[in-house]
XYZ file of C-alpha atoms in Angstrom:
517
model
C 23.703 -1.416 -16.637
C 23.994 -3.374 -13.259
C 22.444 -2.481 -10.200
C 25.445 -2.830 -8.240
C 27.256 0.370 -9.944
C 28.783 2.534 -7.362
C 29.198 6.343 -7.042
C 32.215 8.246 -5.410
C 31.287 8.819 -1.435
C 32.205 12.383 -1.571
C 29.092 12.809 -4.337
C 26.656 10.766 -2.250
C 27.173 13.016 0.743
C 26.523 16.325 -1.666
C 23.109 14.078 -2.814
C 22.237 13.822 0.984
C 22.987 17.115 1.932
C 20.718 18.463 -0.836
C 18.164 16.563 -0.034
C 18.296 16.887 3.176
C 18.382 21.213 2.739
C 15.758 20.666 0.479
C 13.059 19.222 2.675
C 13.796 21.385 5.624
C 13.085 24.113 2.924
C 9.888 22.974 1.794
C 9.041 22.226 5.319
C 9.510 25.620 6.110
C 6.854 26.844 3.979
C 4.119 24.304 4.423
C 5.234 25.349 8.352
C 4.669 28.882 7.735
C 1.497 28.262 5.622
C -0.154 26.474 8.593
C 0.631 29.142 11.289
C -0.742 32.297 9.776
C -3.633 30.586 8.412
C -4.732 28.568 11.009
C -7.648 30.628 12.045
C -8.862 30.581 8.326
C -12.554 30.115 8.080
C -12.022 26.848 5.812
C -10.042 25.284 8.194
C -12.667 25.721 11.120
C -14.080 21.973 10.456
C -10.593 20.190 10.120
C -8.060 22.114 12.055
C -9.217 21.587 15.942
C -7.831 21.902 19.403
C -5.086 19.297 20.092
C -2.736 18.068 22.580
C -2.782 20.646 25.661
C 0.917 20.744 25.891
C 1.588 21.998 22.306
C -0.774 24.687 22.752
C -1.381 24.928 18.867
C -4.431 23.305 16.831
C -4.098 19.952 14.835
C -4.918 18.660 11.276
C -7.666 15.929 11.829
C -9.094 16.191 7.991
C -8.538 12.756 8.016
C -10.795 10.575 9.112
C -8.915 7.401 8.824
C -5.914 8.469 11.214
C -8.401 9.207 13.970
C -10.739 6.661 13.599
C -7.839 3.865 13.785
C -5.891 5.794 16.487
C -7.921 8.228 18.170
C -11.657 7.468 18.496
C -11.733 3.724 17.954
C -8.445 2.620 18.856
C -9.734 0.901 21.988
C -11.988 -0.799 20.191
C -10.121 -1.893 17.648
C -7.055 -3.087 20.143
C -9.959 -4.555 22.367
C -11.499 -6.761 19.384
C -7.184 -7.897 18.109
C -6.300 -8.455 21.646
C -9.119 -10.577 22.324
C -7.710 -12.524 19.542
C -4.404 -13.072 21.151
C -5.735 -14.074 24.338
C -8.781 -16.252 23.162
C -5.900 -18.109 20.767
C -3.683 -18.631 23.688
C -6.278 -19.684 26.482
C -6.758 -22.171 23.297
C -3.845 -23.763 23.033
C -3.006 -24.442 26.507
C -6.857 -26.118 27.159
C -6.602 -27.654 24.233
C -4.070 -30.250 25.250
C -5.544 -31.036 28.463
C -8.910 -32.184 26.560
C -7.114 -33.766 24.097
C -7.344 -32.050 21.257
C -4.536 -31.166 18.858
C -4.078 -27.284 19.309
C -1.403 -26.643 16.522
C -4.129 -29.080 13.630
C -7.020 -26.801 14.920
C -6.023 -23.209 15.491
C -7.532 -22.324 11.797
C -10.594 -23.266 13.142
C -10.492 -21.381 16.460
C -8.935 -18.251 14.884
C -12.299 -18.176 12.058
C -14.446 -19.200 15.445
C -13.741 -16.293 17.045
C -13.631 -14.070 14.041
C -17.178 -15.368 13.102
C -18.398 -14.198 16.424
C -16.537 -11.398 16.354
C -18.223 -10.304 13.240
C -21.594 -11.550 14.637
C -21.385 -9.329 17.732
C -20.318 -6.125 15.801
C -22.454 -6.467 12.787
C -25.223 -8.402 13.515
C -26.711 -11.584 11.819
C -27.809 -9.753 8.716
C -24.124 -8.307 7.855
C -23.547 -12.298 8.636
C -26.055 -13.731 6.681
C -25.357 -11.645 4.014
C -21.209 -12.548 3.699
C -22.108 -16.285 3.947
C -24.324 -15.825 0.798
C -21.418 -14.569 -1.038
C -19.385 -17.691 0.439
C -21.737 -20.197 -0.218
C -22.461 -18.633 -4.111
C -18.477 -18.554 -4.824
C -17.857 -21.813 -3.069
C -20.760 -23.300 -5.788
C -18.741 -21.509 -8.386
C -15.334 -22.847 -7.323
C -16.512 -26.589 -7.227
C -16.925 -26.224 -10.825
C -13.171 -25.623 -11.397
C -13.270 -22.870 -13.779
C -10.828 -19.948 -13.686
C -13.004 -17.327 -15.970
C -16.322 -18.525 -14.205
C -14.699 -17.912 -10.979
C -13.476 -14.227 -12.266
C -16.725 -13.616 -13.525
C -18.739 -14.644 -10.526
C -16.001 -13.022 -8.195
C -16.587 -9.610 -10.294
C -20.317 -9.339 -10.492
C -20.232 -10.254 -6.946
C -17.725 -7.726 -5.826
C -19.160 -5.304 -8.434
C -23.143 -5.585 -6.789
C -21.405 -3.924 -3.275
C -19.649 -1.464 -5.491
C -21.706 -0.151 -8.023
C -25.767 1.337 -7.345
C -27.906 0.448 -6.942
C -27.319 -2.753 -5.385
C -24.497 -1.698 -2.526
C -27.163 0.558 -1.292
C -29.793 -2.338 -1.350
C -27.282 -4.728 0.494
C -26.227 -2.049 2.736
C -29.654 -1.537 3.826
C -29.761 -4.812 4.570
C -27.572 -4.166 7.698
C -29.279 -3.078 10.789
C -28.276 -0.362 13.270
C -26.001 2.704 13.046
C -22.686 3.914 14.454
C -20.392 5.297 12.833
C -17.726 2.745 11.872
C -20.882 0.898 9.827
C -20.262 2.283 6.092
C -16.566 1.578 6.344
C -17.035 -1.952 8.158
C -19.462 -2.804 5.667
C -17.905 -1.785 2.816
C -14.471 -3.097 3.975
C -15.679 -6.510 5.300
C -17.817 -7.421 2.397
C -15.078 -6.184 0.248
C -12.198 -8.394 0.924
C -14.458 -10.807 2.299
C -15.365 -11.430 -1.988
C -11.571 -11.139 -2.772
C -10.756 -13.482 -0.463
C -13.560 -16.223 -1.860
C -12.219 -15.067 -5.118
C -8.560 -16.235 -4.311
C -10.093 -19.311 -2.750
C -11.950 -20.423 -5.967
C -8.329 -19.599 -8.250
C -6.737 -21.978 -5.641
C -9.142 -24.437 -5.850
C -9.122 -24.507 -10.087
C -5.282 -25.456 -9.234
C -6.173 -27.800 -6.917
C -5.432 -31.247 -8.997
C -7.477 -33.985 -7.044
C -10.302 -33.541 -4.408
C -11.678 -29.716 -3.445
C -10.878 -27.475 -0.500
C -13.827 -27.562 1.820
C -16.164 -25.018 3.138
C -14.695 -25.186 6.181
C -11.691 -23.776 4.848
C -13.075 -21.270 2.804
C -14.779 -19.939 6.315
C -11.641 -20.123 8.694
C -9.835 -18.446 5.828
C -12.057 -16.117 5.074
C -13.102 -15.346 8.754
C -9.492 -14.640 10.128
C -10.426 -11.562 12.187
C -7.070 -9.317 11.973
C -7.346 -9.460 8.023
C -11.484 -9.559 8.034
C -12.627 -6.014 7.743
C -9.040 -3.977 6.732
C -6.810 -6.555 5.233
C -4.536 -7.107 4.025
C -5.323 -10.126 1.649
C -3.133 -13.089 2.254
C -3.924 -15.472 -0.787
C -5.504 -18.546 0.124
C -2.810 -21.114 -0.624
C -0.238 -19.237 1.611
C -2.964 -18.765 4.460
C -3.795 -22.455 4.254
C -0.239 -23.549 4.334
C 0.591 -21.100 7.545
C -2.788 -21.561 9.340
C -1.986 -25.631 9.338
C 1.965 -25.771 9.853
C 1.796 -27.759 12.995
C 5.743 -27.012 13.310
C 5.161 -24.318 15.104
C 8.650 -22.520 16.361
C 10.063 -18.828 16.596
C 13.100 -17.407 15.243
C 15.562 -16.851 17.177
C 14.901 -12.830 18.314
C 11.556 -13.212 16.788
C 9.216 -11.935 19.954
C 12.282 -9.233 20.435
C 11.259 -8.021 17.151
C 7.622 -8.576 17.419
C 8.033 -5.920 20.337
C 10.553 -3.304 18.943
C 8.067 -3.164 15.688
C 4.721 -2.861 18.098
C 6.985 0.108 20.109
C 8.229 1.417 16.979
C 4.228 1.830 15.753
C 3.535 3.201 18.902
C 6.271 5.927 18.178
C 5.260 6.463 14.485
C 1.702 7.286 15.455
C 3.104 9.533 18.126
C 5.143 11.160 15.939
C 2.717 11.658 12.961
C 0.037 13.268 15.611
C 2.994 16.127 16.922
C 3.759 16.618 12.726
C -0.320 17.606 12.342
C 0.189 20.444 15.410
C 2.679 22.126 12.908
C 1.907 21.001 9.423
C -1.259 20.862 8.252
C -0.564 18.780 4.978
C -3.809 17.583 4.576
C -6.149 20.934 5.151
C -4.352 23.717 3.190
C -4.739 21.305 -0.954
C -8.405 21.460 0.436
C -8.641 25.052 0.440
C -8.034 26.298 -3.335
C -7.898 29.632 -3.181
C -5.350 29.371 -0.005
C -3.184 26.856 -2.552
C -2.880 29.211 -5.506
C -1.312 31.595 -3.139
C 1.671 29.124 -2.457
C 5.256 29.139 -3.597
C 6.261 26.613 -6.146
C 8.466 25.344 -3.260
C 5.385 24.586 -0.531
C 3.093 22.973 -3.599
C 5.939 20.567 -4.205
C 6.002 20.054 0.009
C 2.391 19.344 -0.375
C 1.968 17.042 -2.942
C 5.206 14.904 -1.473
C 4.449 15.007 2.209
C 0.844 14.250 1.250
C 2.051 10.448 -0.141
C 4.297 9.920 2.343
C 1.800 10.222 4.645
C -0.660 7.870 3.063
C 2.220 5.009 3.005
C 3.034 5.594 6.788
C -0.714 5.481 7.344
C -0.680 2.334 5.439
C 2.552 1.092 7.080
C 0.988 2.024 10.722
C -2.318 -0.004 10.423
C -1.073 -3.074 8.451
C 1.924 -3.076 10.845
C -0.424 -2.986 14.063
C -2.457 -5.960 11.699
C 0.449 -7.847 11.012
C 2.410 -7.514 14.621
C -0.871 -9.991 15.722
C -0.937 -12.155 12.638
C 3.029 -12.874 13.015
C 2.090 -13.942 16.723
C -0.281 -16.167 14.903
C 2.830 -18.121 13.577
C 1.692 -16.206 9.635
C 4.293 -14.426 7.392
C 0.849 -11.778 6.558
C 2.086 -9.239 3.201
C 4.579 -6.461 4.598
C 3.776 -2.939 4.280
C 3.933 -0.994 1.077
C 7.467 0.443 -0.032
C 7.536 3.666 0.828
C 6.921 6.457 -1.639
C 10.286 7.932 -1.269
C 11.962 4.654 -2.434
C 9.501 4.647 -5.471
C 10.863 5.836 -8.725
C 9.294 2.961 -10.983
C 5.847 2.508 -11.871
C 6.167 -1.131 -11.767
C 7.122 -1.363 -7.306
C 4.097 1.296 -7.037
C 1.458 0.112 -4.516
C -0.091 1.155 -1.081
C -1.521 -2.201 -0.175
C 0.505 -5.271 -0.915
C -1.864 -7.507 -0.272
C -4.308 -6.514 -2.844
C -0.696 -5.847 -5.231
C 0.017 -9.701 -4.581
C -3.235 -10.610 -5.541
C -3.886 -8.703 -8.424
C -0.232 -9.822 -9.573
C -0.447 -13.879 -8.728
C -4.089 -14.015 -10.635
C -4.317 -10.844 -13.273
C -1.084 -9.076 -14.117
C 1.626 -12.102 -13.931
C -0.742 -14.628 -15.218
C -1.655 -12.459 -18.342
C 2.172 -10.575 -18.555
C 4.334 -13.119 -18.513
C 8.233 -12.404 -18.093
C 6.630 -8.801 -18.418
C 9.041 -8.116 -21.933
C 5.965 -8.254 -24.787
C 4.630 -4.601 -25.568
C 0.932 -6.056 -26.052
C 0.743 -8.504 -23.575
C 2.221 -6.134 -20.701
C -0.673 -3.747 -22.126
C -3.390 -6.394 -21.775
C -2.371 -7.146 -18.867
C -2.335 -3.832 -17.475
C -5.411 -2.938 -18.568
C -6.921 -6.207 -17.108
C -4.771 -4.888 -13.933
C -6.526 -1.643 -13.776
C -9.730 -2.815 -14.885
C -10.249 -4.937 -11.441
C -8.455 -1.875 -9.654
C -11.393 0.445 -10.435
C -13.594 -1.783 -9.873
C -12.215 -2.814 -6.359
C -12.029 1.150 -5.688
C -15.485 1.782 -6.582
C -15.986 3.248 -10.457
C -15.965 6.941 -10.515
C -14.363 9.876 -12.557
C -11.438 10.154 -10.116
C -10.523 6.876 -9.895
C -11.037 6.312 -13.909
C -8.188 9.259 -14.377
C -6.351 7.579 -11.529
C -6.085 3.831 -13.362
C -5.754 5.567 -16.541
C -2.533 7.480 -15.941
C -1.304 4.821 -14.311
C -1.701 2.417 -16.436
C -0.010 4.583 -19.286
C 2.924 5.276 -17.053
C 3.305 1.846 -16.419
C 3.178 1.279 -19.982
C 5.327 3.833 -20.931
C 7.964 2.516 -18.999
C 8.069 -0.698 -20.838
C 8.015 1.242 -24.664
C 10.576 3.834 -22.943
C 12.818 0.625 -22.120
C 12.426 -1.045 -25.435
C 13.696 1.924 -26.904
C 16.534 2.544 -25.681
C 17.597 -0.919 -25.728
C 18.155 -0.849 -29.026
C 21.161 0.652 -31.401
C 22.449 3.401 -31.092
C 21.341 3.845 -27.696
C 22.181 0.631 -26.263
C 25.701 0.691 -27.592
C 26.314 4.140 -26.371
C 25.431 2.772 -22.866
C 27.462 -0.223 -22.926
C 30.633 2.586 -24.081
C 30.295 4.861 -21.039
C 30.639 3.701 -17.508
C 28.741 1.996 -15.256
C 28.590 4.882 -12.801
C 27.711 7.679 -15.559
C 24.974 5.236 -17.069
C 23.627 5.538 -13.166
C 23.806 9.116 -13.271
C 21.949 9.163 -17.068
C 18.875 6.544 -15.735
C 18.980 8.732 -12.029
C 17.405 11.871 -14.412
C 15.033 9.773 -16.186
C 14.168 8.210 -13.143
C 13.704 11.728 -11.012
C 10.754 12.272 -14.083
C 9.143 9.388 -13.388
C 9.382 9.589 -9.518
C 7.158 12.968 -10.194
C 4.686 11.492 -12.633
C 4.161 8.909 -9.568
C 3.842 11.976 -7.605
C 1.387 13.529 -9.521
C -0.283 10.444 -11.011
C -1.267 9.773 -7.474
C -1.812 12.956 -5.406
C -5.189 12.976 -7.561
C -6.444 10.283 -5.874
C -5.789 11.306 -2.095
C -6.243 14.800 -2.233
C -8.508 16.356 -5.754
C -8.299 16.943 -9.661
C -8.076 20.310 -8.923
C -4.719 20.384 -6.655
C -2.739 18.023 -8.894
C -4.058 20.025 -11.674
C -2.373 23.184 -10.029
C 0.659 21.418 -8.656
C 1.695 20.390 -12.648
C 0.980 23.721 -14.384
C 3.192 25.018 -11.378
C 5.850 21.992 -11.862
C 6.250 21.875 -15.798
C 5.209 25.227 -16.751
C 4.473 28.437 -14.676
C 7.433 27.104 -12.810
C 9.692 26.599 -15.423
C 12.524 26.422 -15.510
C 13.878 27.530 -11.972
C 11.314 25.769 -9.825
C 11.436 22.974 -12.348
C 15.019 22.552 -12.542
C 15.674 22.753 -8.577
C 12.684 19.856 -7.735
C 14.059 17.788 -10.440
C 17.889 18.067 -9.040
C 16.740 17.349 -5.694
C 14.508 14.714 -6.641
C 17.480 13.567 -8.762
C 19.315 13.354 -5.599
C 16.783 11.188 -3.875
C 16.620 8.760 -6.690
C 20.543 8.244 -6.415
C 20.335 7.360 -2.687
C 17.640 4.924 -3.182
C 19.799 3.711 -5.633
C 22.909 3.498 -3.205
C 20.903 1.262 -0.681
C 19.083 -0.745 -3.371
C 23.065 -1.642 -4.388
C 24.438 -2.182 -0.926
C 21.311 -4.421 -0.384
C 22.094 -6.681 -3.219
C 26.166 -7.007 -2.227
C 24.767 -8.269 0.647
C 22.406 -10.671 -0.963
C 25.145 -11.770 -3.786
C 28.242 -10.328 -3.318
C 30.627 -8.762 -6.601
C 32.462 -11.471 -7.554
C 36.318 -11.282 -8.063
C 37.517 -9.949 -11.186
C 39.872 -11.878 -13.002
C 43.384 -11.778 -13.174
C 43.470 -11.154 -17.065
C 41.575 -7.451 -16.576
C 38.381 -8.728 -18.236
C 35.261 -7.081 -16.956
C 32.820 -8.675 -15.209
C 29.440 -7.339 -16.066
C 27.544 -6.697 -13.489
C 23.634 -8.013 -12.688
């Protein structure tokens, strides 16, 4: 049934009102849960003094959030601003020495990336991403799509498997404590980069791109060490657009999106005085002692956090490459709009890439049972990989590669007889209602799927026996109906979003129906 199938108003505001009950519930308890065990001996090295004017302790478990907007926020503004400003004294010397300042600002943005890099790394860290340049440059001259992968892969795999990572990382001199995670991150998407610039180059039908390219593409500072990956053919067509204009309102919104990430962050540090989401699924023994009702809290607030962490520093990233005159990969959807396997993703840069050159290219039109599994498996193969193989990430790309899977056998299914004919029987709005329950499942396998990953084994572990079983059927029931209810008003603005991109067209005078997209 079509997208565009509407629900009465009066049953949309019962959905929001439900919801909306619902989370202040569950708030309620994670709320409570924080305050009378705030002095717990397990949260000594995570829950610490904050903001004076609160007068309560904050959640800094992670690590992340404060190095990117507490202890090395100046830092990191000081090395993207410097990018701004060395880019614009650029372009308005560059005409008065006659030089073209549009044709070369790919070359002065990798310029000052290069030294950037070279300043905060040193010449080994250098030395030792040109080698992987100059070895997948050799490799993409030879215009070979699986010799590219496989060169790509053993070169990304040598930083992510041992022993080698630890031999290259000892290659880097110094210490402070942003090394593991520069390292690590830099040489990372520094290989997927070269990776996406050897694909491009196999497509490439006369000639080669240079090394040149490869280096101002590769060495764009705002995407060097965090991302997110911009694939090379869209970087190289942005980077050397010498049409340079704005839209009209275009710096308005730059602004209102840098003020609105100022606001987010602020926001996000006040929530960690009185919740501390990301302490209590640390402490075990504190989490078996938790209503059904708080787990749930936990496990929900926990991904929404990691998207608006996501969504905060690729936002910040992005608000400097759109003043570059690039269209950089938006933030991830947000969890809460997620009840599909297939839209799941919490970097869409590495989601575009691993989509352009693994999972599209292998998939298809997506509708083959054993070619959507080959190419998921491919998918998820690279994934690990990229993540860095261990047991928790194996579980991770397992599950969801079976729910992604699943989806497709579920959808097979029931597009056949009787099913399919029952469907096209009923309405439109009680075939939305049918898919909303199916869908509320599935938005909880995400859930759970994922929660793994960010917080332990152990929690999600506890947080399904408590979901399917221990808490069945009340606690079951009740997260399901008010997950249903979230499902329907994603739905609602997923249809109002495409009457605005195609509008319903008029029925005809006759009384056919018009079936819907």
């Amino acid at each position: 049934m079509g997208i565009k199938a509407a629900l009465p108003r009066y049953e949309l505001y019962l959905y929001r009102a439900v919801l909306v009950g619902a989370l202040i519930w569950a708030g309620s308890w994670i709320f409570d849960a924080s305050s009378e065990n705030v002095d717990r001996k397990s949260f000594k090295e995570s829950v610490r003094p904050g903001w004076h004017y609160f007068g309560r302790k904050m959640d800094v478990a992670d690590f992340e959030w404060i190095m990117w907007f507490t202890t090395f926020r100046n830092h990191i503004l000081f090395a993207l601003v410097g990018h701004v400003i060395f880019a614009k004294i650029f372009t308005v010397i560059a005409p008065k020495i006659g030089i073209d300042g549009c044709k070369h600002r790919s070359l002065i943005f990798g310029v000052y990336g290069g030294l950037a890099v070279l300043v905060t790394m040193g010449w080994t860290f250098m030395a030792l991403v040109l080698s992987h340049c100059i070895i997948l440059y050799s490799i993409a001259l030879v215009k070979s799509k699986w010799l590219s992968f496989a060169a790509g892969l053993a070169t990304l795999a040598s930083i992510k498997m041992e022993p080698y990572n630890s031999w290259q990382e000892s290659l880097v001199t110094g210490s402070f404590d942003l090394q593991d995670i520069l390292f690590y991150g830099g040489c990372g998407f520094s290989i997927m980069r070269c990776m996406s610039f050897c694909l491009e180059n196999c497509e490439k039908k006369e000639g080669n791109y240079t090394f040149s390219d490869l280096l101002r593409y590769n060495f764009y500072l705002p995407f060097f060490f965090f991302g997110p990956i911009m694939t090379f053919d869209r970087f190289h067509a942005q980077a050397n657009n010498t049409q340079l204009t704005r839209k009209e309102r275009e710096m308005w919104n730059i602004t209102t999106k840098a003020l609105l990430h100022l606001g987010v962050i602020l926001v996000v540090d006040v929530f960690f005085h009185y919740l501390y989401i990301l302490t209590i699924p640390s402490d075990m023994k504190l989490v078996t002692k938790l209503s059904d009702w708080c787990l749930a809290g936990l496990a929900y607030s926990n991904l929404v956090y990691d998207w608006v962490k996501a969504a905060m520093m690729f936002g910040v990233i992005n608000t400097v490459a759109t003043l570059d005159h690039l269209d950089p990969p938006q933030p991830p959807k947000c969890i809460t709009m997620l009840y599909v396997f297939a839209e799941t993703h919490f970097d869409r840069g590495i989601n575009d890439w691993l989509c352009k050159y693994v999972y599209d290219y292998i998939g298809g039109d997506h509708d083959k049972i054993f070619k959507e599994l080959l190419a998921t498996i491919c998918t998820f193969a690279i994934t690990t990989l990229w993540l860095g193989p261990c047991q928790l990430v194996y579980i991770w790309s397992f599950f969801n590669c079976f729910g992604l899977n699943f989806e497709l056998w579920v959808a097979k299914f029931f597009s056949f007889p009787p099913f399919s004919t029952i469907e096209n029987a009923m309405g439109e709005a009680m075939s939305r209602r049918i898919r909303g329950i199916f869908n509320a499942a599935n938005f909880w396998a995400i859930v759970l799927y994922n929660v793994l990953a960010l917080n332990s084994l152990e929690f999600a572990k506890l947080v399904a026996r408590r979901m399917i079983f221990k808490g069945f059927p009340l606690s079951t029931l009740s997260v399901l109906l008010v997950t249903y209810c979230g499902v329907q008003l994603v739905k609602e603005r997923e249809r109002e979003q495409a009457l605005l991109e195609e509008p319903e067209p008029v029925k005809p005078v006759d009384g056919g129906k018009e079936k819907a997209e």
